[in-house]
XYZ file of C-alpha atoms in Angstrom:
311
model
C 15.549 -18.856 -5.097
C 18.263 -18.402 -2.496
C 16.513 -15.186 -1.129
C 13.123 -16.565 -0.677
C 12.260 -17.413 3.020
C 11.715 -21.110 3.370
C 8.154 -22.385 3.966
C 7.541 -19.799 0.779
C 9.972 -21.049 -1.324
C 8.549 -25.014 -0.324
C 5.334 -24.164 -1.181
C 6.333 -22.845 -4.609
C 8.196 -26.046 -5.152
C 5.076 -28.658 -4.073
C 2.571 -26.785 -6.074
C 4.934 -26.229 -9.599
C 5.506 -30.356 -8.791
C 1.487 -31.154 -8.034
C 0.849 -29.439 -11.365
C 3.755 -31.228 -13.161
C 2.723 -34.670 -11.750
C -1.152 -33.574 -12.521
C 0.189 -33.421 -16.495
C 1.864 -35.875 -16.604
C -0.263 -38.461 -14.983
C -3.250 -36.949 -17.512
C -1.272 -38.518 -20.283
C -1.318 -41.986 -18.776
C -5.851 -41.474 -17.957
C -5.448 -40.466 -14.514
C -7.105 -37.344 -12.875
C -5.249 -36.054 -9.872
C -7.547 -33.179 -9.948
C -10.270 -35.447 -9.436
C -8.194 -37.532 -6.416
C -6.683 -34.840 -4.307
C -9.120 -31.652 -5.427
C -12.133 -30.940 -2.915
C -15.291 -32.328 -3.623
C -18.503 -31.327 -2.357
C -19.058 -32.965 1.041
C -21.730 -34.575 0.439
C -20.396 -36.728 -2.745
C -19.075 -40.045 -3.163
C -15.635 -39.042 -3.879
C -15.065 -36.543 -0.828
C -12.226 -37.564 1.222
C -11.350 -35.605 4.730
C -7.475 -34.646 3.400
C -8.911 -32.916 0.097
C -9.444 -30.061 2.659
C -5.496 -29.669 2.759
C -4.047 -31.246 -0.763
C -7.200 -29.269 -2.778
C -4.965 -26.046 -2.232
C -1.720 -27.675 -4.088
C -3.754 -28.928 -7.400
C -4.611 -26.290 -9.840
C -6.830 -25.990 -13.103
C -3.496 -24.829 -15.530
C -0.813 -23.244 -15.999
C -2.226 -19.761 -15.812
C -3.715 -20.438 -12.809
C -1.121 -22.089 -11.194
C 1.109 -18.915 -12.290
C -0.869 -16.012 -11.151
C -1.392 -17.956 -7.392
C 2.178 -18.781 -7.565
C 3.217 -15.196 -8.407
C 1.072 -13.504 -5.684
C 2.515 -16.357 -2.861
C 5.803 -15.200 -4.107
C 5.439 -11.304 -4.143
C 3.361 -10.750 -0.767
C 4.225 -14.372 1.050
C 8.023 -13.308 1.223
C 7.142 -10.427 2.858
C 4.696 -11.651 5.742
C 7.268 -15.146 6.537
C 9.919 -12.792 6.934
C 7.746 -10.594 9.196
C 6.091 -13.123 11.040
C 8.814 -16.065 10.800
C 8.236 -19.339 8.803
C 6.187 -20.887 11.721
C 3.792 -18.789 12.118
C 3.410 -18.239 8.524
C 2.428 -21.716 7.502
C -0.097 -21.799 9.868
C -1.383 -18.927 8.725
C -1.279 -20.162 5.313
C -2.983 -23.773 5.920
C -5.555 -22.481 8.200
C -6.595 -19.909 5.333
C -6.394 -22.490 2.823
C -8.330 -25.249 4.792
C -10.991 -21.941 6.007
C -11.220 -21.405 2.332
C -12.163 -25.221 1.899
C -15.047 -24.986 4.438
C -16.210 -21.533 3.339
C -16.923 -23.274 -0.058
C -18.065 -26.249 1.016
C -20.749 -23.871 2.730
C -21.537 -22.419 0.294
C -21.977 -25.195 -2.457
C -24.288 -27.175 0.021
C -26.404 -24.211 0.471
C -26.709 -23.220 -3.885
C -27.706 -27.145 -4.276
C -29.883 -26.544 -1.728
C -31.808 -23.524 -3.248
C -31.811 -25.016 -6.556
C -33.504 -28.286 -5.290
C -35.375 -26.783 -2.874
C -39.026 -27.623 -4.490
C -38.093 -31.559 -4.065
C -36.057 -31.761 -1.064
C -35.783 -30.536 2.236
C -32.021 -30.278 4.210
C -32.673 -33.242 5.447
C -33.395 -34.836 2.374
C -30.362 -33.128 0.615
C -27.920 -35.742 2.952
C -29.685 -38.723 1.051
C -29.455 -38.135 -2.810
C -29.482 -40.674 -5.005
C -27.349 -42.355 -6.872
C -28.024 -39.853 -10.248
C -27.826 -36.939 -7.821
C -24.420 -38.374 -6.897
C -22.692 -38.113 -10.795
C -23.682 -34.192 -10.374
C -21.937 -34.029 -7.168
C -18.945 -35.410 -7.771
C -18.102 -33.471 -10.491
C -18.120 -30.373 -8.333
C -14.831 -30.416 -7.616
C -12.460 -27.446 -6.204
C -8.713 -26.582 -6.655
C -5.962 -24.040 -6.442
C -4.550 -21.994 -3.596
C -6.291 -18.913 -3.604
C -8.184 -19.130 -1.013
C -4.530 -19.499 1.056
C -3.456 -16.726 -1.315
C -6.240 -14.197 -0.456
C -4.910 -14.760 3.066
C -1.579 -13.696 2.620
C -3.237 -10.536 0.812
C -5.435 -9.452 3.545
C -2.123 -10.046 6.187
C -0.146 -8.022 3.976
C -2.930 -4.653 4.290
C -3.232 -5.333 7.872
C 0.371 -5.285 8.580
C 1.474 -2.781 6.249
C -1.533 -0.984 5.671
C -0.102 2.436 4.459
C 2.603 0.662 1.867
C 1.682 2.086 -1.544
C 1.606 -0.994 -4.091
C 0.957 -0.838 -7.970
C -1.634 -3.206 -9.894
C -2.137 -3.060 -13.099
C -3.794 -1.330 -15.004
C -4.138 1.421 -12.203
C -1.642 3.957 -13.282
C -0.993 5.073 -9.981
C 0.043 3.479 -6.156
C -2.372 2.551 -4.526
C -2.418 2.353 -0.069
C -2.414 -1.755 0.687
C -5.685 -1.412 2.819
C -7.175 -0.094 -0.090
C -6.499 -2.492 -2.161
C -7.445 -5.250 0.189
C -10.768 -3.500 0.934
C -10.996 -3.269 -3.325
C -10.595 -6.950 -3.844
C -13.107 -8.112 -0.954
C -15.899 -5.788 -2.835
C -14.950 -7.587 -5.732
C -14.948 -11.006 -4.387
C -18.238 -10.176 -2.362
C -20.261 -8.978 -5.730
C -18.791 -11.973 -7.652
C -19.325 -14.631 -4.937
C -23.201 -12.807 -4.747
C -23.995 -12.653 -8.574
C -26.173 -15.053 -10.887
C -23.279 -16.150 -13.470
C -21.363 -19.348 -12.555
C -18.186 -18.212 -13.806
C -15.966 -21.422 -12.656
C -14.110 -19.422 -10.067
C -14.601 -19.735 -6.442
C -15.386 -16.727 -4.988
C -16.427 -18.133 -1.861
C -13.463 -20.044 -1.217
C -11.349 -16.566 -1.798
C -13.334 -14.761 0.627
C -13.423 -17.661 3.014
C -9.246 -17.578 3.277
C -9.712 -13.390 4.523
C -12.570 -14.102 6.601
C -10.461 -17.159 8.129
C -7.254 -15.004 8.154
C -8.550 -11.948 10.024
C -10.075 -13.732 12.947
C -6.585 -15.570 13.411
C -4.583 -12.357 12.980
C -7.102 -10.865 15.324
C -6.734 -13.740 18.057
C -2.981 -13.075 17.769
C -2.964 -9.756 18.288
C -5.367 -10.389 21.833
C -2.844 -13.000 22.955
C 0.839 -11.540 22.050
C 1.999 -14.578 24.761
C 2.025 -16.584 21.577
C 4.719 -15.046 20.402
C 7.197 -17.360 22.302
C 5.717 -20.530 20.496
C 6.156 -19.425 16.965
C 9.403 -17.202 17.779
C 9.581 -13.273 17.526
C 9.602 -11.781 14.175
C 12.002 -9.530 13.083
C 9.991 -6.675 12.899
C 8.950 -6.782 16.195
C 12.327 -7.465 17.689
C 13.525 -4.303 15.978
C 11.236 -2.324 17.727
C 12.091 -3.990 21.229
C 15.701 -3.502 20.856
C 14.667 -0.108 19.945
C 12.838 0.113 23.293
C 15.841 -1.838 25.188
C 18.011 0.653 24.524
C 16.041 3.936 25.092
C 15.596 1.669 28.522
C 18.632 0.992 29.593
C 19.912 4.596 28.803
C 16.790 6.080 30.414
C 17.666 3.934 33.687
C 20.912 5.342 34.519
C 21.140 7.375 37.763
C 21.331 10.608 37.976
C 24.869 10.374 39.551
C 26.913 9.016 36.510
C 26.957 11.995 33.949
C 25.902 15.573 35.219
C 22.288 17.070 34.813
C 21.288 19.346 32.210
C 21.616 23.152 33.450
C 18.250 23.773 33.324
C 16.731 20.724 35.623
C 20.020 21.505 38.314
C 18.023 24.164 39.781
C 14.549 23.776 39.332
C 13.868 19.691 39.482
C 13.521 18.096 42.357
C 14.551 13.828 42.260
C 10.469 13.291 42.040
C 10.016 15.632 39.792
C 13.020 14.267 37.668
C 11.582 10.671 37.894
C 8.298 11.608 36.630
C 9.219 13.724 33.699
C 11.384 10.328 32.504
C 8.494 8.155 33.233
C 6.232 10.466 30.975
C 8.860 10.260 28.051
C 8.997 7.044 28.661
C 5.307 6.306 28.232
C 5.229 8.325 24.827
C 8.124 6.737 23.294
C 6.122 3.089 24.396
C 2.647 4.896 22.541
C 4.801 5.747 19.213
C 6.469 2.317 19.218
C 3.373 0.502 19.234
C 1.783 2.500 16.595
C 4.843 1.621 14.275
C 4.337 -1.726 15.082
C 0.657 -2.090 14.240
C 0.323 0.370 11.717
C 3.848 1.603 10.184
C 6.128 4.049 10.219
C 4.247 6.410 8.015
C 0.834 5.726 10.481
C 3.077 8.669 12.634
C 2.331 12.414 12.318
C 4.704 14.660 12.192
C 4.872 15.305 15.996
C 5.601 11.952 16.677
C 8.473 11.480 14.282
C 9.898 14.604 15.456
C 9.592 13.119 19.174
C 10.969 9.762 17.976
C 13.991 11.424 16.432
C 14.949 14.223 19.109
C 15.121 11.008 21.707
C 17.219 8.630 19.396
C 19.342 11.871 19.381
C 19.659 12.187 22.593
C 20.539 8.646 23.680
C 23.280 8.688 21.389
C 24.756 11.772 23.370
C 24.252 10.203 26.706
């Protein structure tokens, strides 16, 4: 437990505790499923903070381990990218996008299936029978969060090769991202009410990409929520190539072939051009990984890292 980041290792903790407490309290006739999951909005048991405690309840064990197992195999991963900040907002705003996604989509399935007898108007004054059916309709578990963290993980490191069973083979992360929306979208779309939400699941991605796009279109943020590790690796990186690329001409001799034939313009602009490319290849590692590089480009990286350690 030592080497799991913080906010992942907390959440592991509430959620294995909300499922012991849910147990235990069952013995004694009370339903914490019932009190903290998400109910349909429009019942008599909905409560505004089931949008955030929903995501620590669970139906059992094996869902509670399979949720728990993904948070700890891919949420590891993006805190320590990102930095535990950022990451639980991440995680919350998925989970509580995956709560409204759902909600969405429950009012609009009562809606079709009553839609002889009521109008949406109609459907926000049931009655008091309509009521029983509503507040049964309850939802729990933190996939929805979970999915998040999945989609993050093929955005950030969309050419890392991961295994799932039973594939036999590695598969690219953006793949398998793309493979599980398809999955969730046909599920979420088909006739048979199989007790999972598939809504909620693709609600967390849908909810996850527009925030990781918004933080990509304001990188200012990054001061708020602190710089992530990965990207201060690559700015060091940059730093240094600076500071070496920087020094006047004066302190070490030229190479032969420029002592003849470049002129102090000419000089500057060459380094400004190297300078630019190195910026372009930087970048790309940072959005995309190191193996998003062709060969060029790695050959380019590696013949200037050489040659800053000779100057």
């Amino acid at each position: 437990m030592r080497s799991i980041p913080t906010i992942t290792k907390n959440l592991l903790i509430i959620n294995i505790i909300a499922s012991i407490a849910t147990w235990i309290m069952a013995s004694k006739g009370v339903d914490l499923n019932n009190i903290f999951g998400l109910h349909f909005f429009l019942a008599s048991d909905f409560s505004i903070y089931q949008l955030l405690t929903y995501m620590f309840m669970h139906g059992g064990w094996e869902h509670l381990f399979f949720n728990m197992f993904a948070l700890w195999m891919f949420g590891c991963v993006i805190e320590r990218v990102w930095g535990p900040k950022r990451f639980i907002v991440y995680y919350l705003v998925c989970g509580i996008g995956a709560g409204l996604i759902q909600e969405m989509a429950q009012f609009v399935e009562i809606y079709m299936m009553n839609s002889d007898r009521v109008s949406i108007a109609q459907m926000f004054h049931l009655n008091p029978i309509d009521q029983q059916t509503l507040n049964a309709m309850t939802t729990v578990g933190a996939s929805g969060a979970i999915y998040g963290i999945l989609l993050a993980f093929g955005m950030i490191f969309p050419e890392e090769r991961i295994f799932i069973f039973p594939l036999p083979i590695p598969i690219k992360a953006k793949w398998f991202v793309m493979i599980y929306v398809v999955i969730e979208l046909i599920a979420a779309l088909g006739t048979t009410n199989s007790g999972v939400a598939h809504f909620a699941h693709l609600g967390g991605m849908i909810f996850g990409f527009f925030l990781i796009r918004y933080w990509q279109r304001h990188p200012e943020l990054d001061a708020r929520y602190g710089r992530n590790v990965g990207r201060q690796f690559f700015d060091n990186m940059r730093n240094r190539w600076e500071e070496h690329s920087h020094k006047t001409v004066n302190t070490e001799p030229e190479p032969p072939q420029y002592t003849q034939r470049e002129t102090d313009i000419e000089y500057n602009q060459r380094h400004k051009r190297q300078e630019d490319e190195i910026d372009k290849i930087l970048d790309k590692i940072r959005k995309n990984g190191y193996d998003s590089l062709s060969d060029e480009e790695k050959k380019r990286l590696f013949d200037q890292s050489k040659l800053n350690t000779h100057e």
